[in-house]
Tab-separated table of C-alpha atoms in Angstrom:
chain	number	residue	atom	x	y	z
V	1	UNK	CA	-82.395	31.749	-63.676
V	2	UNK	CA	-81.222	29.699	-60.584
V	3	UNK	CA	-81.842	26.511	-62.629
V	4	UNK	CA	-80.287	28.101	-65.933
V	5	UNK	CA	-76.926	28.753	-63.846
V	6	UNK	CA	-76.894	25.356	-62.805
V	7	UNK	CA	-76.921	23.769	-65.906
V	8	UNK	CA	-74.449	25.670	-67.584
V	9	UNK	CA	-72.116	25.868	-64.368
V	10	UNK	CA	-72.349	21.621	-64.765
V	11	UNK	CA	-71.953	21.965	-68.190
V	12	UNK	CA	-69.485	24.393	-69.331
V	13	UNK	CA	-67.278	25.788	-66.271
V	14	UNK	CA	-66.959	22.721	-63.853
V	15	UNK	CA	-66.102	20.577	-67.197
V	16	UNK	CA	-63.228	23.130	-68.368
V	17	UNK	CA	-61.749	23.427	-65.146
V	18	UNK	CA	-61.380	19.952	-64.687
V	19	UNK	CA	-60.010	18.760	-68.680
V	20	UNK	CA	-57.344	21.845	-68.180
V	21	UNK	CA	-56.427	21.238	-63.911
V	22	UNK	CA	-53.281	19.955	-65.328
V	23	UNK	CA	-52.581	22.879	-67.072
V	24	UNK	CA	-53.486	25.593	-64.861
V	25	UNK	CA	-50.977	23.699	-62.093
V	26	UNK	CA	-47.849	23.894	-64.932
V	27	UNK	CA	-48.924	27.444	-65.130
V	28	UNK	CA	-49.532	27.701	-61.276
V	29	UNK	CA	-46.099	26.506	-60.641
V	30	UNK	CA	-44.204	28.252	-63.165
V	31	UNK	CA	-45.690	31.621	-62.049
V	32	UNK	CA	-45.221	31.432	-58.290
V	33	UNK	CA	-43.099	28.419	-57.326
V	34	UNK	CA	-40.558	28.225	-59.748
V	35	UNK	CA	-39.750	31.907	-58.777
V	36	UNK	CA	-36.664	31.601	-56.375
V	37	UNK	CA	-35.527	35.095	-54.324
V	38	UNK	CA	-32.803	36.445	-55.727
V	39	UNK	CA	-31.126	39.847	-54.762
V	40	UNK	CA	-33.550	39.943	-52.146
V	41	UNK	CA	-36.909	40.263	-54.309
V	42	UNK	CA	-39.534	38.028	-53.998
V	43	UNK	CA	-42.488	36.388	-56.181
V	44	UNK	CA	-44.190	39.546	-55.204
V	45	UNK	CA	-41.429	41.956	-56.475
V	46	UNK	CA	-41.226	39.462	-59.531
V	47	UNK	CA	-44.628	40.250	-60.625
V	48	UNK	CA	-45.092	43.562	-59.466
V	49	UNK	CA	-41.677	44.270	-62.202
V	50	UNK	CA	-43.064	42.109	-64.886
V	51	UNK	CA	-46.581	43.718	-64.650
V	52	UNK	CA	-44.683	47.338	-64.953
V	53	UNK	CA	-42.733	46.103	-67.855
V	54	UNK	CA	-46.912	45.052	-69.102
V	55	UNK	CA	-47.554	48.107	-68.787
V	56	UNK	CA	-44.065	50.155	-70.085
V	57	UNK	CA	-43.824	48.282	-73.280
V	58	UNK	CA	-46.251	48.189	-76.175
V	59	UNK	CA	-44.602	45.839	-77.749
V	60	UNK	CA	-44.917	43.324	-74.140
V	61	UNK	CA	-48.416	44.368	-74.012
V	62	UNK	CA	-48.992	43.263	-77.094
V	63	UNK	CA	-47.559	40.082	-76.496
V	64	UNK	CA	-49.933	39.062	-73.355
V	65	UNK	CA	-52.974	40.387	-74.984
V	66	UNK	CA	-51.971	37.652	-78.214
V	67	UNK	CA	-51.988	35.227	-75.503
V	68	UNK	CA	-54.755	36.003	-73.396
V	69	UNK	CA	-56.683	36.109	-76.884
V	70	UNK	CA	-55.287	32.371	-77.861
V	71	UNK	CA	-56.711	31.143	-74.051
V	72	UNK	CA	-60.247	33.447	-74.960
V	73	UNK	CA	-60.044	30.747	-78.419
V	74	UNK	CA	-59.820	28.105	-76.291
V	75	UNK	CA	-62.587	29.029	-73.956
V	76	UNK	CA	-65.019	29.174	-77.176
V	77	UNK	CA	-63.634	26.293	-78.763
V	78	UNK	CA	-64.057	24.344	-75.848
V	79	UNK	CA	-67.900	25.983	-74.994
V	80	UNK	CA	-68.578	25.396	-79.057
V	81	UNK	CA	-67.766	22.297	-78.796
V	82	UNK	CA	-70.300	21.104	-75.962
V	83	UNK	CA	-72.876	23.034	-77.677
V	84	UNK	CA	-72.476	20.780	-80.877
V	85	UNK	CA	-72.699	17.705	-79.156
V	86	UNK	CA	-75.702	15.424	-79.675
V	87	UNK	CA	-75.669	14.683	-75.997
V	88	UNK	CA	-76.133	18.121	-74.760
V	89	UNK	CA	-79.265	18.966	-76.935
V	90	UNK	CA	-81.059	19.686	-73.774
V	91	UNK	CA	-79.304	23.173	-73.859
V	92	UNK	CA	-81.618	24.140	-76.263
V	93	UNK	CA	-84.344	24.703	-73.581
V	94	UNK	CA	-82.440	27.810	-72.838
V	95	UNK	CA	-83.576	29.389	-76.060
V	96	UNK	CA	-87.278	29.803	-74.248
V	97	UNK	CA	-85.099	32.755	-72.220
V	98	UNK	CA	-85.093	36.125	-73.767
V	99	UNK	CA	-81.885	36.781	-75.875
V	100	UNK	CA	-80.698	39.315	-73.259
V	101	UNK	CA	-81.076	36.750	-70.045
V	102	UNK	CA	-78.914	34.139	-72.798
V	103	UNK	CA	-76.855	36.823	-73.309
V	104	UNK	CA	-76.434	37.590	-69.471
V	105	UNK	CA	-75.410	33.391	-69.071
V	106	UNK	CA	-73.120	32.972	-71.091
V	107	UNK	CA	-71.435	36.494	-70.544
V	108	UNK	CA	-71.349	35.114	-66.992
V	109	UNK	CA	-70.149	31.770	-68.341
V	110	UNK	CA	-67.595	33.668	-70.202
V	111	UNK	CA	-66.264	35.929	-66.852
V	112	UNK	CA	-65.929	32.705	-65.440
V	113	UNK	CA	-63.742	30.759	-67.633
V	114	UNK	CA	-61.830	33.724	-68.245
V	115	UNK	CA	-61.445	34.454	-64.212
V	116	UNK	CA	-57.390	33.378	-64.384
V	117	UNK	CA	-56.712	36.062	-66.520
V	118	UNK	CA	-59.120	38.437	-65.433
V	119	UNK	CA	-57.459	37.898	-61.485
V	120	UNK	CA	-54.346	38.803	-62.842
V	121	UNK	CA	-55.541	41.962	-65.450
V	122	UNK	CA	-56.961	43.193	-62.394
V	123	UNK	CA	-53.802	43.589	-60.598
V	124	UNK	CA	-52.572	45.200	-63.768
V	125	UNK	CA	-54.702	47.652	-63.865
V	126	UNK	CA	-54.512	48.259	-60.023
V	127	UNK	CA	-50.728	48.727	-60.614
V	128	UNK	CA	-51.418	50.760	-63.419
V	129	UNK	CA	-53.330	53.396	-62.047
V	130	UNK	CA	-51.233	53.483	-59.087
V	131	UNK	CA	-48.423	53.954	-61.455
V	132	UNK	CA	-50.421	56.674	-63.927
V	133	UNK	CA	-50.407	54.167	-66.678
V	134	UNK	CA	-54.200	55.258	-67.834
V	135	UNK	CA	-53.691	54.470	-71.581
V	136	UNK	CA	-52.577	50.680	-71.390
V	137	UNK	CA	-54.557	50.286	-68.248
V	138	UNK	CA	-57.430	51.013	-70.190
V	139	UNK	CA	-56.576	49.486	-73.288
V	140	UNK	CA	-56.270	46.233	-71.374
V	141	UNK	CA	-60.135	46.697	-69.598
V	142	UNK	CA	-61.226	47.404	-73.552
V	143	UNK	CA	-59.647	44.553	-74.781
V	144	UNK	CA	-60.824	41.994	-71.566
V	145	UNK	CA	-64.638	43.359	-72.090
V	146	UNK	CA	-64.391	43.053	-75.945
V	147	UNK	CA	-63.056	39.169	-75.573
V	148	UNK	CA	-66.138	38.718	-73.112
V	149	UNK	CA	-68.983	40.147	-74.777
V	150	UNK	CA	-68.250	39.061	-78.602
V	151	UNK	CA	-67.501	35.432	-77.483
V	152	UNK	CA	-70.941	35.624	-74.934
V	153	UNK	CA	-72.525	37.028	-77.970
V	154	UNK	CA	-70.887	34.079	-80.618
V	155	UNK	CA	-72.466	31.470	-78.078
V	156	UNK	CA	-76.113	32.835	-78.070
V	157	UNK	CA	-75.894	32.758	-81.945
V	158	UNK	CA	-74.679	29.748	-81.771
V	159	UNK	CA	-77.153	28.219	-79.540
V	160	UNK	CA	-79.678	30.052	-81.414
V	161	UNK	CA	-79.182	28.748	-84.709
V	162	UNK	CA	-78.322	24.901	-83.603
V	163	UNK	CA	-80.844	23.269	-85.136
V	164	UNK	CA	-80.471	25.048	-88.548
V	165	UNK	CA	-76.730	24.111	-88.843
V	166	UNK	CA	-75.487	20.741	-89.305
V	167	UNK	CA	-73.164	18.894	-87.881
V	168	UNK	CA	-69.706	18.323	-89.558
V	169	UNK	CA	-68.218	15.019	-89.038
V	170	UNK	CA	-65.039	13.723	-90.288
V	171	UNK	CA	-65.044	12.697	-93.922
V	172	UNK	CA	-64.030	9.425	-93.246
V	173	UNK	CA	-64.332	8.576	-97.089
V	174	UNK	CA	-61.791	10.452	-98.131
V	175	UNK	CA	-58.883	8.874	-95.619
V	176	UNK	CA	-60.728	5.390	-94.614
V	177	UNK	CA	-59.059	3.876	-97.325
V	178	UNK	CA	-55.415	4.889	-97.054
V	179	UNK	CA	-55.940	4.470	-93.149
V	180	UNK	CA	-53.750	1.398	-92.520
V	181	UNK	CA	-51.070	2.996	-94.602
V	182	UNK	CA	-51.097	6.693	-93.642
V	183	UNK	CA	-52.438	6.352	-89.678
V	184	UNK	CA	-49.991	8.655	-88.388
V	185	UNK	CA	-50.904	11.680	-90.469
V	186	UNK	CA	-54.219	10.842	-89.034
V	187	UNK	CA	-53.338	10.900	-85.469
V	188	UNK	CA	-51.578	14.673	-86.616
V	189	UNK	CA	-55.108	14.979	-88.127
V	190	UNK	CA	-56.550	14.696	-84.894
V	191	UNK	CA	-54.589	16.839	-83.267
V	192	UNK	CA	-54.817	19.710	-85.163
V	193	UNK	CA	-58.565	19.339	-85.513
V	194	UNK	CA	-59.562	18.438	-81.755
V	195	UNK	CA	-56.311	20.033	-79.783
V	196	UNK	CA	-54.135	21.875	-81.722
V	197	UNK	CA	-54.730	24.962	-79.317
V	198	UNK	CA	-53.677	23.142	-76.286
V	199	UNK	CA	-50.601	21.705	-78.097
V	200	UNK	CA	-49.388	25.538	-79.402
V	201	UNK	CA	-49.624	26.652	-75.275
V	202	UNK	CA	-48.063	23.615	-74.452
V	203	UNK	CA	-45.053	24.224	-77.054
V	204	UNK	CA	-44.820	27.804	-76.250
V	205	UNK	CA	-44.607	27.592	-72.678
V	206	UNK	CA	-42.042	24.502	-73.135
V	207	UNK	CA	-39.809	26.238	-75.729
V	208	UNK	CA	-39.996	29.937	-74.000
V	209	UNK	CA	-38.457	28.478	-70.832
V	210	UNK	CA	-36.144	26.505	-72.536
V	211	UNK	CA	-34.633	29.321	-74.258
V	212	UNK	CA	-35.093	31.888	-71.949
V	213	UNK	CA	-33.274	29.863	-68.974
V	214	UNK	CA	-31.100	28.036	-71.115
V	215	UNK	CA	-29.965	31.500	-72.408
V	216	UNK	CA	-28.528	32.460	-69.055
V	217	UNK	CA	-25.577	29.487	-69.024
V	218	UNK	CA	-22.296	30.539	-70.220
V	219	UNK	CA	-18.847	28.623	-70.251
V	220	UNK	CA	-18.142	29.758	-66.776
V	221	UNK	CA	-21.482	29.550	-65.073
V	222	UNK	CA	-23.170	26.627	-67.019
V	223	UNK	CA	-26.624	24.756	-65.115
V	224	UNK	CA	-28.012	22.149	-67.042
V	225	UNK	CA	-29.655	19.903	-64.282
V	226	UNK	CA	-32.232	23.037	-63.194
V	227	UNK	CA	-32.871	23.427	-67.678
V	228	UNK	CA	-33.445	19.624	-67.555
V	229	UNK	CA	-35.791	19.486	-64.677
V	230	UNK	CA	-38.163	22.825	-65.960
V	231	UNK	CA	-37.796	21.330	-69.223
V	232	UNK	CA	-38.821	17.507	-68.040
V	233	UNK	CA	-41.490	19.177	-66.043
V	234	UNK	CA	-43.160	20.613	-69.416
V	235	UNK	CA	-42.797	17.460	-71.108
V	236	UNK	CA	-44.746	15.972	-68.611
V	237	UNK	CA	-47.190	18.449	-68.305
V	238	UNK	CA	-47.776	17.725	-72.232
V	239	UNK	CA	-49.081	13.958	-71.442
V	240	UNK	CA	-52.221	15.743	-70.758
V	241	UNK	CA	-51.878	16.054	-74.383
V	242	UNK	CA	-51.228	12.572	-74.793
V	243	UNK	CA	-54.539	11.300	-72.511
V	244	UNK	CA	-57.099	13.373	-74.830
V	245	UNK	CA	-55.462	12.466	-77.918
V	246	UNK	CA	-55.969	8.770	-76.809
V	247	UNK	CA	-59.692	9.464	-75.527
V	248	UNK	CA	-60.246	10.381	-79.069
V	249	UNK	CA	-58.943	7.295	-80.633
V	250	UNK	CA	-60.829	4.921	-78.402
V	251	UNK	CA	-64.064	6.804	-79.532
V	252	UNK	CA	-63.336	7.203	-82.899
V	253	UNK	CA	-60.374	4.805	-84.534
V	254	UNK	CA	-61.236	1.420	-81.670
V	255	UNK	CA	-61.564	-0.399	-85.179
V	256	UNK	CA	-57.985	0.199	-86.212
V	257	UNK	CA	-57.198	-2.384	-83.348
V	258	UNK	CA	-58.130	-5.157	-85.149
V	259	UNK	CA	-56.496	-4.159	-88.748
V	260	UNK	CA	-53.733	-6.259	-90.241
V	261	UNK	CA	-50.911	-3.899	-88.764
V	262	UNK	CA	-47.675	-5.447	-86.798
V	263	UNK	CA	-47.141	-4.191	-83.566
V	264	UNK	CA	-44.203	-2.803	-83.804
V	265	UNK	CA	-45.741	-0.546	-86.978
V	266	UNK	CA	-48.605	0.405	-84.694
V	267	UNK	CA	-45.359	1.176	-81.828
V	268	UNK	CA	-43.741	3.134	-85.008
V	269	UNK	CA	-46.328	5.552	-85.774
V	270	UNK	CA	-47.021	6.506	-82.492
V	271	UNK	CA	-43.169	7.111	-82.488
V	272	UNK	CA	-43.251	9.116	-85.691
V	273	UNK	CA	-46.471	11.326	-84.027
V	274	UNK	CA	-44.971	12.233	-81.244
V	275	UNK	CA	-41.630	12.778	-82.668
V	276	UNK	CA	-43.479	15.261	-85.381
V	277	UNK	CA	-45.095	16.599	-82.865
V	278	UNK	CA	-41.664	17.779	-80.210
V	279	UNK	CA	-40.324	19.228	-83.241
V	280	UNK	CA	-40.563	22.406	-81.536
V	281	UNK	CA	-38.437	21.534	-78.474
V	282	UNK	CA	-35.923	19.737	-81.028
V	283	UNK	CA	-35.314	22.921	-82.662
V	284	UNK	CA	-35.264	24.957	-79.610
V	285	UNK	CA	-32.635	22.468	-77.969
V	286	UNK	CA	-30.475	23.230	-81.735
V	287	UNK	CA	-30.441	26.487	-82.005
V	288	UNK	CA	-28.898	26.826	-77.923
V	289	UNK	CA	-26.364	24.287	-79.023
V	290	UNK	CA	-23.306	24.597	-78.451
V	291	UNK	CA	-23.454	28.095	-77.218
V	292	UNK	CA	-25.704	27.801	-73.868
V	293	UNK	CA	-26.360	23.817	-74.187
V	294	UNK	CA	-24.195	21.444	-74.231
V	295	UNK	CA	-24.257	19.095	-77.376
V	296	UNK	CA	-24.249	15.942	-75.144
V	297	UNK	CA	-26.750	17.336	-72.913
V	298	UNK	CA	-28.987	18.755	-76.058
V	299	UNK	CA	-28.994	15.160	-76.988
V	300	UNK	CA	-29.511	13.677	-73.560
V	301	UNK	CA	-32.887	16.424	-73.062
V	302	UNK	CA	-34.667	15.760	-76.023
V	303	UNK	CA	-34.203	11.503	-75.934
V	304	UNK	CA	-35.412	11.740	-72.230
V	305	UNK	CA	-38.290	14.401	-73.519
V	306	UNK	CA	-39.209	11.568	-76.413
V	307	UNK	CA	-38.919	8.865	-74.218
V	308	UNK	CA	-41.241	10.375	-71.838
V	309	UNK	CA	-43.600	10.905	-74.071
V	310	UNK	CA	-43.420	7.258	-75.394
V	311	UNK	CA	-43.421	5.634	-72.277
V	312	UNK	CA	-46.990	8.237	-71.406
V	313	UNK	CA	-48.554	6.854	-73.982
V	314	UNK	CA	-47.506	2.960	-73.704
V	315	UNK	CA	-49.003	3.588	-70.074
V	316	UNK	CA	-52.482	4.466	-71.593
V	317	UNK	CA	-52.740	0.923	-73.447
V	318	UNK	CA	-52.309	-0.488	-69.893
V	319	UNK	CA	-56.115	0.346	-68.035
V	320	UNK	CA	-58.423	2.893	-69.268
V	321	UNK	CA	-57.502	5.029	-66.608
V	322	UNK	CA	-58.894	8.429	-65.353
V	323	UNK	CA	-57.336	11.615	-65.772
V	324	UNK	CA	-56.578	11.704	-61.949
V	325	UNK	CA	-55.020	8.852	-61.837
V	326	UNK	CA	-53.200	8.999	-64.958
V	327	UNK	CA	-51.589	12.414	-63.442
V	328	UNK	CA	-50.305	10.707	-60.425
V	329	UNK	CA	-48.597	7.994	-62.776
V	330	UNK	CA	-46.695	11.033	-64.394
V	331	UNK	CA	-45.788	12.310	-61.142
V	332	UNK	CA	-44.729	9.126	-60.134
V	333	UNK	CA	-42.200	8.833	-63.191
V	334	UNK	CA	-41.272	12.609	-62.299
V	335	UNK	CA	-39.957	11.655	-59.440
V	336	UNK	CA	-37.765	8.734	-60.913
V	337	UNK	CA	-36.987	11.414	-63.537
V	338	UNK	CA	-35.556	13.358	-60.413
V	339	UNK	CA	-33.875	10.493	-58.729
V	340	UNK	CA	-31.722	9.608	-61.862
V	341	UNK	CA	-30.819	13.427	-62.164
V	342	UNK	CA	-29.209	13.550	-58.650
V	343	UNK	CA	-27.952	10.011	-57.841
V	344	UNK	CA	-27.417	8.500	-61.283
V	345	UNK	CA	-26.877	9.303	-64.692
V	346	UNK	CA	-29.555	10.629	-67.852
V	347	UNK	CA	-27.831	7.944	-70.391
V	348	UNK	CA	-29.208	5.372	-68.170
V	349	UNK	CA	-32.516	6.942	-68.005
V	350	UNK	CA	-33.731	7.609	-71.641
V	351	UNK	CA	-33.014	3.692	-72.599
V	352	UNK	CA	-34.494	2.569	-69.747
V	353	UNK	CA	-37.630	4.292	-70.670
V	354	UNK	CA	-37.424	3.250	-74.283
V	355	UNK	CA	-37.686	-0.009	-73.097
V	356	UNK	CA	-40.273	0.339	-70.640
V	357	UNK	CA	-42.297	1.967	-73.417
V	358	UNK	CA	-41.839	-0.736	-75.371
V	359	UNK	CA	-42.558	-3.299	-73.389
V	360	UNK	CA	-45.367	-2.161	-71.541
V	361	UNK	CA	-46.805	-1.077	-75.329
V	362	UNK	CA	-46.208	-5.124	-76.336
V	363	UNK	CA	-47.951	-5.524	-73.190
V	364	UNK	CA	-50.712	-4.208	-72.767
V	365	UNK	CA	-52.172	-3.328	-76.620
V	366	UNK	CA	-53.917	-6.165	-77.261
V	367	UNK	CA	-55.678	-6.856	-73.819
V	368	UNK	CA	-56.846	-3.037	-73.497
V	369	UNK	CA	-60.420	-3.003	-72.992
């Protein structure tokens, strides 16, 4: 069983943990550092008041079971996923266990991807039966063990039955041909086949603290540099996004390199992906104008967001870099980000990236290897 661990440990849980680090510090951050003391309460207080208000509401508890069950998705999307793969065919040697020691591995597989949420369920429920809240207390260990043992259960099936099922791949006849035409639907393609999970967190992390900060400026006590910074901060933490998407089209789409496509068409749809895909944030940023956003400043968060996100993905044409170092380049811009906030101004920033973006795109296309 030692072995068995082992393999899935290597396998399933060091892999997830280290594709998602990026998102897990975003989360990290916004939970506990973000928090300022106000009135004299403290990220302990904070939590301690948003767990009761768990726990109080139905309608709240509701709410953070829809997301813990969106992150449980993920978890089996991600463990499905590695299961399917032609390169991890030696987990089939795990079907010469018994179904209950399978069952047992991937429940603990399960308990371990799932430990974020289950750390912070268990101070719920700690709070909860100091506070006498038995009924949600125990509707949330219900719910947790139900998530654990159905998905533990889907990926026994699933390893079960892996040789009878075959493999789905892209039905490249259908959209080879209009390819050169149409190649930005098929980057949205991508995404909403291979991460459209991570890009719905992503948006509704970004867009609830948007609103619900932005919400808090009126005409006589208006903030928009601390909106602009949590906001910039999420755009950034969305290039994580932008690094898998491009994994995925060196693996998949390397041949549209050498089509008959201009370079600034090739510039243009990733333009017209990206600015599909912030849609969310655009609308977000519109419906807090003019009330608790500026116009000017609306306009001045979202053409920094998009040039951001342009400039991240220029970057990737430059060196096929790794994920660790790819972070510390977004850092690194973060902290220019921050520089122009305080010293200088945000309508020098966003051109300034534009043209970084495309330069660096003009660049470096044609000699990434």
């Amino acid at each position: 069983m030692s072995v068995a661990i082992q393999i899935l440990f290597r396998s399933f849980i060091k892999a997830f943990y280290r594709e998602n680090a990026g998102a897990f510090g975003l989360l990290f951050t916004m939970l506990f550092l973000v928090v300022a003391p106000t009135h004299g309460a403290g990220v302990v207080e904070y939590h301690y008041s948003l767990i009761i208000g768990f726990l109080k509401g139905s309608y709240f508890l509701l709410l953070v079971f829809t997301v813990w069950l969106l992150y449980a998705w993920k978890c089996v999307s991600f463990v499905t996923h590695i299961i399917q793969q032609p390169a991890c065919n030696f987990l089939h040697i795990l079907n010469y266990l018994s179904k209950t020691k399978r069952f047992f591995l991937f429940l603990l597989v399960e308990i371990s991807l799932l430990l974020p949420v289950l750390v912070y369920a268990t101070l719920i429920v700690i709070v909860g039966c100091q506070r006498h809240f038995y009924l949600h207390t125990g509707l949330t260990i219900v719910y947790l063990l139900v998530l654990s043992i159905s998905a533990a259960c889907w990926h026994v099936y699933l390893l079960t039955d892996a040789d009878k099922r075959k493999q789905r791949g892209m039905p490249k006849q259908l959209w080879l041909s209009r390819l050169l035409n149409h190649y930005p639907v098929v980057l949205l393609r991508v995404v909403i086949k291979t991460q459209w999970l991570k890009w719905l967190g992503l948006k509704i992390i970004t867009c609830g603290l948007l609103y619900g900060i932005a919400r808090n400026n009126t005409t006589t006590a208006y903030d928009a540099a601390t909106i602009f910074w949590i906001f910039n901060f999420c755009i950034l933490a969305g290039s994580i996004l932008i690094f898998r998407m491009r994994e995925y089209e060196e693996r998949y789409l390397s041949f549209y390199r050498g089509a008959p496509v201009a370079l600034w068409k090739r510039f243009s749809a990733y333009a017209t992906l990206y600015a599909c895909l912030m849609l969310p944030e655009f609308y977000t940023l519109l419906v807090l104008t003019p009330v608790h956003l500026h116009i000017t400043d609306a306009i001045n968060f979202g053409l920094c967001g998009f040039s951001l996100i342009l400039l991240m993905n220029s970057i990737t044409f430059l060196h096929p870099f790794r994920m660790k170092t790819y972070l510390k380049i977004a850092l690194g811009i973060g902290c220019i980000q921050f520089i122009f906030l305080l010293f200088l101004s945000l309508l020098l920033l966003y051109p300034l990236f534009f043209l970084l973006a495309a330069v660096i795109f003009r660049r470096g296309y044609y000699r990434y290897e």
